[in-house]
Amino acid sequence: MSIPVEINAPGINVEQLMAEIEQAVERKAADGVYADARIARAERANLLNMRKDEDFVSFYLRTLHEAVFVDINDFTIRERRSAFAPMLVALKKTIWKLLKFYTYRLWSQQNSVNGLLVTGIECLEEQYRDRMEKLEARVVQLEKQLGATQGE
């Protein structure tokens, strides 16, 4: 047996609240707040829904371009366990330096490959876009010619 549940919030304007949230998201997106690679990964699900949208390819390429490179920079190492914090931080920093030394070349090569792939995809997209524009112009021209010959 299910019991219907209704939640009311008197005095709350849902449309206004949603408009404020959408404005905040647009403002943050324009300010680059959402340019983080983690957010780009989270957008993959949205990309599947956008496939039919005209702006899909440009949005996808922009997202791909923002997330293409592996971050090989140092980062702040913190430890929350107070008793052993200084020792654990020192140990983690040492491990990080060893790992960075070991993996730096791999990361650099991966960044090169990723950059080349994105550039290649962007070039292909530009070529196909130009080709489509030429074909669309040709179709319009042929339709005009066909209309002119039928109108005679």
PDB file of C-alpha atoms in Angstrom:
ATOM      1  CA  MET A   1       0.000   0.000   0.000  1.00  0.00           C
ATOM      2  CA  SER A   2       1.470   3.341  -0.983  1.00  0.00           C
ATOM      3  CA  ILE A   3       0.624   6.572   0.745  1.00  0.00           C
ATOM      4  CA  PRO A   4       0.677   9.692  -1.407  1.00  0.00           C
ATOM      5  CA  VAL A   5       3.062  12.307  -0.068  1.00  0.00           C
ATOM      6  CA  GLU A   6       2.757  15.966  -0.879  1.00  0.00           C
ATOM      7  CA  ILE A   7       5.350  18.546   0.081  1.00  0.00           C
ATOM      8  CA  ASN A   8       4.357  22.179   0.039  1.00  0.00           C
ATOM      9  CA  ALA A   9       6.486  25.237   0.611  1.00  0.00           C
ATOM     10  CA  PRO A  10       4.098  28.175   0.859  1.00  0.00           C
ATOM     11  CA  GLY A  11       5.545  31.467  -0.352  1.00  0.00           C
ATOM     12  CA  ILE A  12       8.262  29.852  -2.502  1.00  0.00           C
ATOM     13  CA  ASN A  13       8.244  30.915  -6.139  1.00  0.00           C
ATOM     14  CA  VAL A  14       9.748  27.897  -7.904  1.00  0.00           C
ATOM     15  CA  GLU A  15      10.004  29.645 -11.285  1.00  0.00           C
ATOM     16  CA  GLN A  16      11.906  32.568  -9.757  1.00  0.00           C
ATOM     17  CA  LEU A  17      14.195  30.224  -7.833  1.00  0.00           C
ATOM     18  CA  MET A  18      14.955  28.212 -10.980  1.00  0.00           C
ATOM     19  CA  ALA A  19      15.633  31.406 -12.947  1.00  0.00           C
ATOM     20  CA  GLU A  20      18.084  32.567 -10.259  1.00  0.00           C
ATOM     21  CA  ILE A  21      19.872  29.208 -10.321  1.00  0.00           C
ATOM     22  CA  GLU A  22      20.096  29.260 -14.131  1.00  0.00           C
ATOM     23  CA  GLN A  23      21.492  32.822 -14.052  1.00  0.00           C
ATOM     24  CA  ALA A  24      24.097  31.823 -11.462  1.00  0.00           C
ATOM     25  CA  VAL A  25      25.153  28.826 -13.550  1.00  0.00           C
ATOM     26  CA  GLU A  26      25.405  30.960 -16.714  1.00  0.00           C
ATOM     27  CA  ARG A  27      27.459  33.597 -14.849  1.00  0.00           C
ATOM     28  CA  LYS A  28      29.803  30.961 -13.409  1.00  0.00           C
ATOM     29  CA  ALA A  29      30.184  29.273 -16.794  1.00  0.00           C
ATOM     30  CA  ALA A  30      31.081  32.627 -18.381  1.00  0.00           C
ATOM     31  CA  ASP A  31      33.619  33.235 -15.595  1.00  0.00           C
ATOM     32  CA  GLY A  32      35.247  29.857 -16.278  1.00  0.00           C
ATOM     33  CA  VAL A  33      34.280  28.295 -12.962  1.00  0.00           C
ATOM     34  CA  TYR A  34      33.149  25.120 -14.717  1.00  0.00           C
ATOM     35  CA  ALA A  35      36.260  24.690 -16.891  1.00  0.00           C
ATOM     36  CA  ASP A  36      37.676  22.012 -14.589  1.00  0.00           C
ATOM     37  CA  ALA A  37      38.430  18.637 -16.195  1.00  0.00           C
ATOM     38  CA  ARG A  38      36.375  16.843 -13.526  1.00  0.00           C
ATOM     39  CA  ILE A  39      33.333  18.815 -14.580  1.00  0.00           C
ATOM     40  CA  ALA A  40      34.078  18.026 -18.221  1.00  0.00           C
ATOM     41  CA  ARG A  41      34.053  14.333 -17.345  1.00  0.00           C
ATOM     42  CA  ALA A  42      30.731  14.781 -15.574  1.00  0.00           C
ATOM     43  CA  GLU A  43      29.336  16.353 -18.743  1.00  0.00           C
ATOM     44  CA  ARG A  44      29.800  13.150 -20.757  1.00  0.00           C
ATOM     45  CA  ALA A  45      26.281  12.042 -19.901  1.00  0.00           C
ATOM     46  CA  ASN A  46      24.925  15.373 -21.143  1.00  0.00           C
ATOM     47  CA  LEU A  47      26.870  14.994 -24.382  1.00  0.00           C
ATOM     48  CA  LEU A  48      24.844  11.902 -25.231  1.00  0.00           C
ATOM     49  CA  ASN A  49      21.659  13.952 -24.904  1.00  0.00           C
ATOM     50  CA  MET A  50      23.045  16.815 -27.016  1.00  0.00           C
ATOM     51  CA  ARG A  51      23.983  14.767 -30.105  1.00  0.00           C
ATOM     52  CA  LYS A  52      21.117  16.134 -32.169  1.00  0.00           C
ATOM     53  CA  ASP A  53      21.854  19.731 -31.184  1.00  0.00           C
ATOM     54  CA  GLU A  54      23.571  21.877 -33.838  1.00  0.00           C
ATOM     55  CA  ASP A  55      26.140  23.114 -31.328  1.00  0.00           C
ATOM     56  CA  PHE A  56      27.096  19.602 -30.218  1.00  0.00           C
ATOM     57  CA  VAL A  57      30.380  19.360 -32.125  1.00  0.00           C
ATOM     58  CA  SER A  58      31.651  22.796 -31.094  1.00  0.00           C
ATOM     59  CA  PHE A  59      30.666  22.197 -27.461  1.00  0.00           C
ATOM     60  CA  TYR A  60      32.228  18.741 -27.495  1.00  0.00           C
ATOM     61  CA  LEU A  61      35.471  19.999 -29.030  1.00  0.00           C
ATOM     62  CA  ARG A  62      35.660  22.878 -26.525  1.00  0.00           C
ATOM     63  CA  THR A  63      35.100  20.459 -23.632  1.00  0.00           C
ATOM     64  CA  LEU A  64      37.644  18.036 -25.052  1.00  0.00           C
ATOM     65  CA  HIS A  65      40.160  20.831 -25.545  1.00  0.00           C
ATOM     66  CA  GLU A  66      39.760  21.930 -21.905  1.00  0.00           C
ATOM     67  CA  ALA A  67      40.232  18.404 -20.541  1.00  0.00           C
ATOM     68  CA  VAL A  68      42.854  17.045 -22.923  1.00  0.00           C
ATOM     69  CA  PHE A  69      46.007  17.452 -20.869  1.00  0.00           C
ATOM     70  CA  VAL A  70      47.008  15.395 -17.845  1.00  0.00           C
ATOM     71  CA  ASP A  71      47.819  17.715 -14.938  1.00  0.00           C
ATOM     72  CA  ILE A  72      51.414  16.979 -13.961  1.00  0.00           C
ATOM     73  CA  ASN A  73      51.836  19.920 -11.610  1.00  0.00           C
ATOM     74  CA  ASP A  74      52.549  19.631  -7.924  1.00  0.00           C
ATOM     75  CA  PHE A  75      49.673  19.890  -5.519  1.00  0.00           C
ATOM     76  CA  THR A  76      49.307  20.627  -1.833  1.00  0.00           C
ATOM     77  CA  ILE A  77      49.596  17.521   0.308  1.00  0.00           C
ATOM     78  CA  ARG A  78      47.600  17.705   3.528  1.00  0.00           C
ATOM     79  CA  GLU A  79      47.088  15.246   6.325  1.00  0.00           C
ATOM     80  CA  ARG A  80      44.173  15.395   8.733  1.00  0.00           C
ATOM     81  CA  ARG A  81      45.398  12.845  11.278  1.00  0.00           C
ATOM     82  CA  SER A  82      46.959  15.177  13.813  1.00  0.00           C
ATOM     83  CA  ALA A  83      49.310  12.846  15.688  1.00  0.00           C
ATOM     84  CA  PHE A  84      51.279  11.667  12.657  1.00  0.00           C
ATOM     85  CA  ALA A  85      50.553  14.576  10.304  1.00  0.00           C
ATOM     86  CA  PRO A  86      54.101  15.943   9.857  1.00  0.00           C
ATOM     87  CA  MET A  87      55.597  12.484   9.259  1.00  0.00           C
ATOM     88  CA  LEU A  88      52.826  11.422   6.874  1.00  0.00           C
ATOM     89  CA  VAL A  89      53.060  14.667   4.891  1.00  0.00           C
ATOM     90  CA  ALA A  90      56.833  14.232   4.552  1.00  0.00           C
ATOM     91  CA  LEU A  91      56.370  10.590   3.475  1.00  0.00           C
ATOM     92  CA  LYS A  92      53.684  11.490   0.925  1.00  0.00           C
ATOM     93  CA  LYS A  93      55.826  14.315  -0.504  1.00  0.00           C
ATOM     94  CA  THR A  94      58.751  11.916  -0.907  1.00  0.00           C
ATOM     95  CA  ILE A  95      56.540   9.325  -2.597  1.00  0.00           C
ATOM     96  CA  TRP A  96      55.083  11.998  -4.876  1.00  0.00           C
ATOM     97  CA  LYS A  97      58.556  13.168  -5.936  1.00  0.00           C
ATOM     98  CA  LEU A  98      59.573   9.584  -6.727  1.00  0.00           C
ATOM     99  CA  LEU A  99      56.383   8.958  -8.672  1.00  0.00           C
ATOM    100  CA  LYS A 100      56.690  12.236 -10.531  1.00  0.00           C
ATOM    101  CA  PHE A 101      60.273  11.428 -11.520  1.00  0.00           C
ATOM    102  CA  TYR A 102      59.164   8.001 -12.709  1.00  0.00           C
ATOM    103  CA  THR A 103      56.018   9.058 -14.567  1.00  0.00           C
ATOM    104  CA  TYR A 104      56.884  12.547 -15.888  1.00  0.00           C
ATOM    105  CA  ARG A 105      58.025  11.257 -19.289  1.00  0.00           C
ATOM    106  CA  LEU A 106      54.911   9.115 -19.630  1.00  0.00           C
ATOM    107  CA  TRP A 107      52.650  12.052 -18.761  1.00  0.00           C
ATOM    108  CA  SER A 108      54.498  14.308 -21.192  1.00  0.00           C
ATOM    109  CA  GLN A 109      54.095  11.786 -24.008  1.00  0.00           C
ATOM    110  CA  GLN A 110      50.415  11.306 -23.169  1.00  0.00           C
ATOM    111  CA  ASN A 111      49.859  15.068 -23.255  1.00  0.00           C
ATOM    112  CA  SER A 112      51.533  15.214 -26.680  1.00  0.00           C
ATOM    113  CA  VAL A 113      49.340  12.418 -28.040  1.00  0.00           C
ATOM    114  CA  ASN A 114      46.194  13.944 -26.537  1.00  0.00           C
ATOM    115  CA  GLY A 115      47.028  17.344 -28.041  1.00  0.00           C
ATOM    116  CA  LEU A 116      47.652  15.828 -31.482  1.00  0.00           C
ATOM    117  CA  LEU A 117      44.385  13.883 -31.363  1.00  0.00           C
ATOM    118  CA  VAL A 118      42.352  16.952 -30.430  1.00  0.00           C
ATOM    119  CA  THR A 119      44.043  19.003 -33.149  1.00  0.00           C
ATOM    120  CA  GLY A 120      43.325  16.253 -35.684  1.00  0.00           C
ATOM    121  CA  ILE A 121      39.675  16.079 -34.678  1.00  0.00           C
ATOM    122  CA  GLU A 122      39.357  19.864 -34.868  1.00  0.00           C
ATOM    123  CA  CYS A 123      40.895  19.874 -38.371  1.00  0.00           C
ATOM    124  CA  LEU A 124      38.539  17.121 -39.542  1.00  0.00           C
ATOM    125  CA  GLU A 125      35.541  18.955 -38.124  1.00  0.00           C
ATOM    126  CA  GLU A 126      36.594  22.151 -39.918  1.00  0.00           C
ATOM    127  CA  GLN A 127      37.096  20.310 -43.211  1.00  0.00           C
ATOM    128  CA  TYR A 128      33.699  18.600 -42.957  1.00  0.00           C
ATOM    129  CA  ARG A 129      31.995  21.867 -41.985  1.00  0.00           C
ATOM    130  CA  ASP A 130      33.520  23.633 -45.015  1.00  0.00           C
ATOM    131  CA  ARG A 131      32.551  20.740 -47.284  1.00  0.00           C
ATOM    132  CA  MET A 132      28.976  20.788 -45.978  1.00  0.00           C
ATOM    133  CA  GLU A 133      28.714  24.540 -46.575  1.00  0.00           C
ATOM    134  CA  LYS A 134      29.928  24.092 -50.166  1.00  0.00           C
ATOM    135  CA  LEU A 135      27.508  21.217 -50.762  1.00  0.00           C
ATOM    136  CA  GLU A 136      24.599  23.182 -49.278  1.00  0.00           C
ATOM    137  CA  ALA A 137      25.453  26.147 -51.511  1.00  0.00           C
ATOM    138  CA  ARG A 138      25.589  23.816 -54.517  1.00  0.00           C
ATOM    139  CA  VAL A 139      22.191  22.321 -53.661  1.00  0.00           C
ATOM    140  CA  VAL A 140      20.701  25.818 -53.440  1.00  0.00           C
ATOM    141  CA  GLN A 141      22.267  26.693 -56.801  1.00  0.00           C
ATOM    142  CA  LEU A 142      20.952  23.495 -58.410  1.00  0.00           C
ATOM    143  CA  GLU A 143      17.477  24.095 -56.980  1.00  0.00           C
ATOM    144  CA  LYS A 144      17.506  27.609 -58.437  1.00  0.00           C
ATOM    145  CA  GLN A 145      18.578  26.257 -61.820  1.00  0.00           C
ATOM    146  CA  LEU A 146      15.889  23.582 -61.669  1.00  0.00           C
ATOM    147  CA  GLY A 147      13.288  26.182 -60.748  1.00  0.00           C
ATOM    148  CA  ALA A 148      14.425  28.439 -63.580  1.00  0.00           C
ATOM    149  CA  THR A 149      14.183  25.658 -66.165  1.00  0.00           C
ATOM    150  CA  GLN A 150      10.755  24.543 -64.934  1.00  0.00           C
ATOM    151  CA  GLY A 151       9.468  28.101 -64.909  1.00  0.00           C
ATOM    152  CA  GLU A 152      10.276  28.623 -68.601  1.00  0.00           C
TER     153      GLU A 152
END
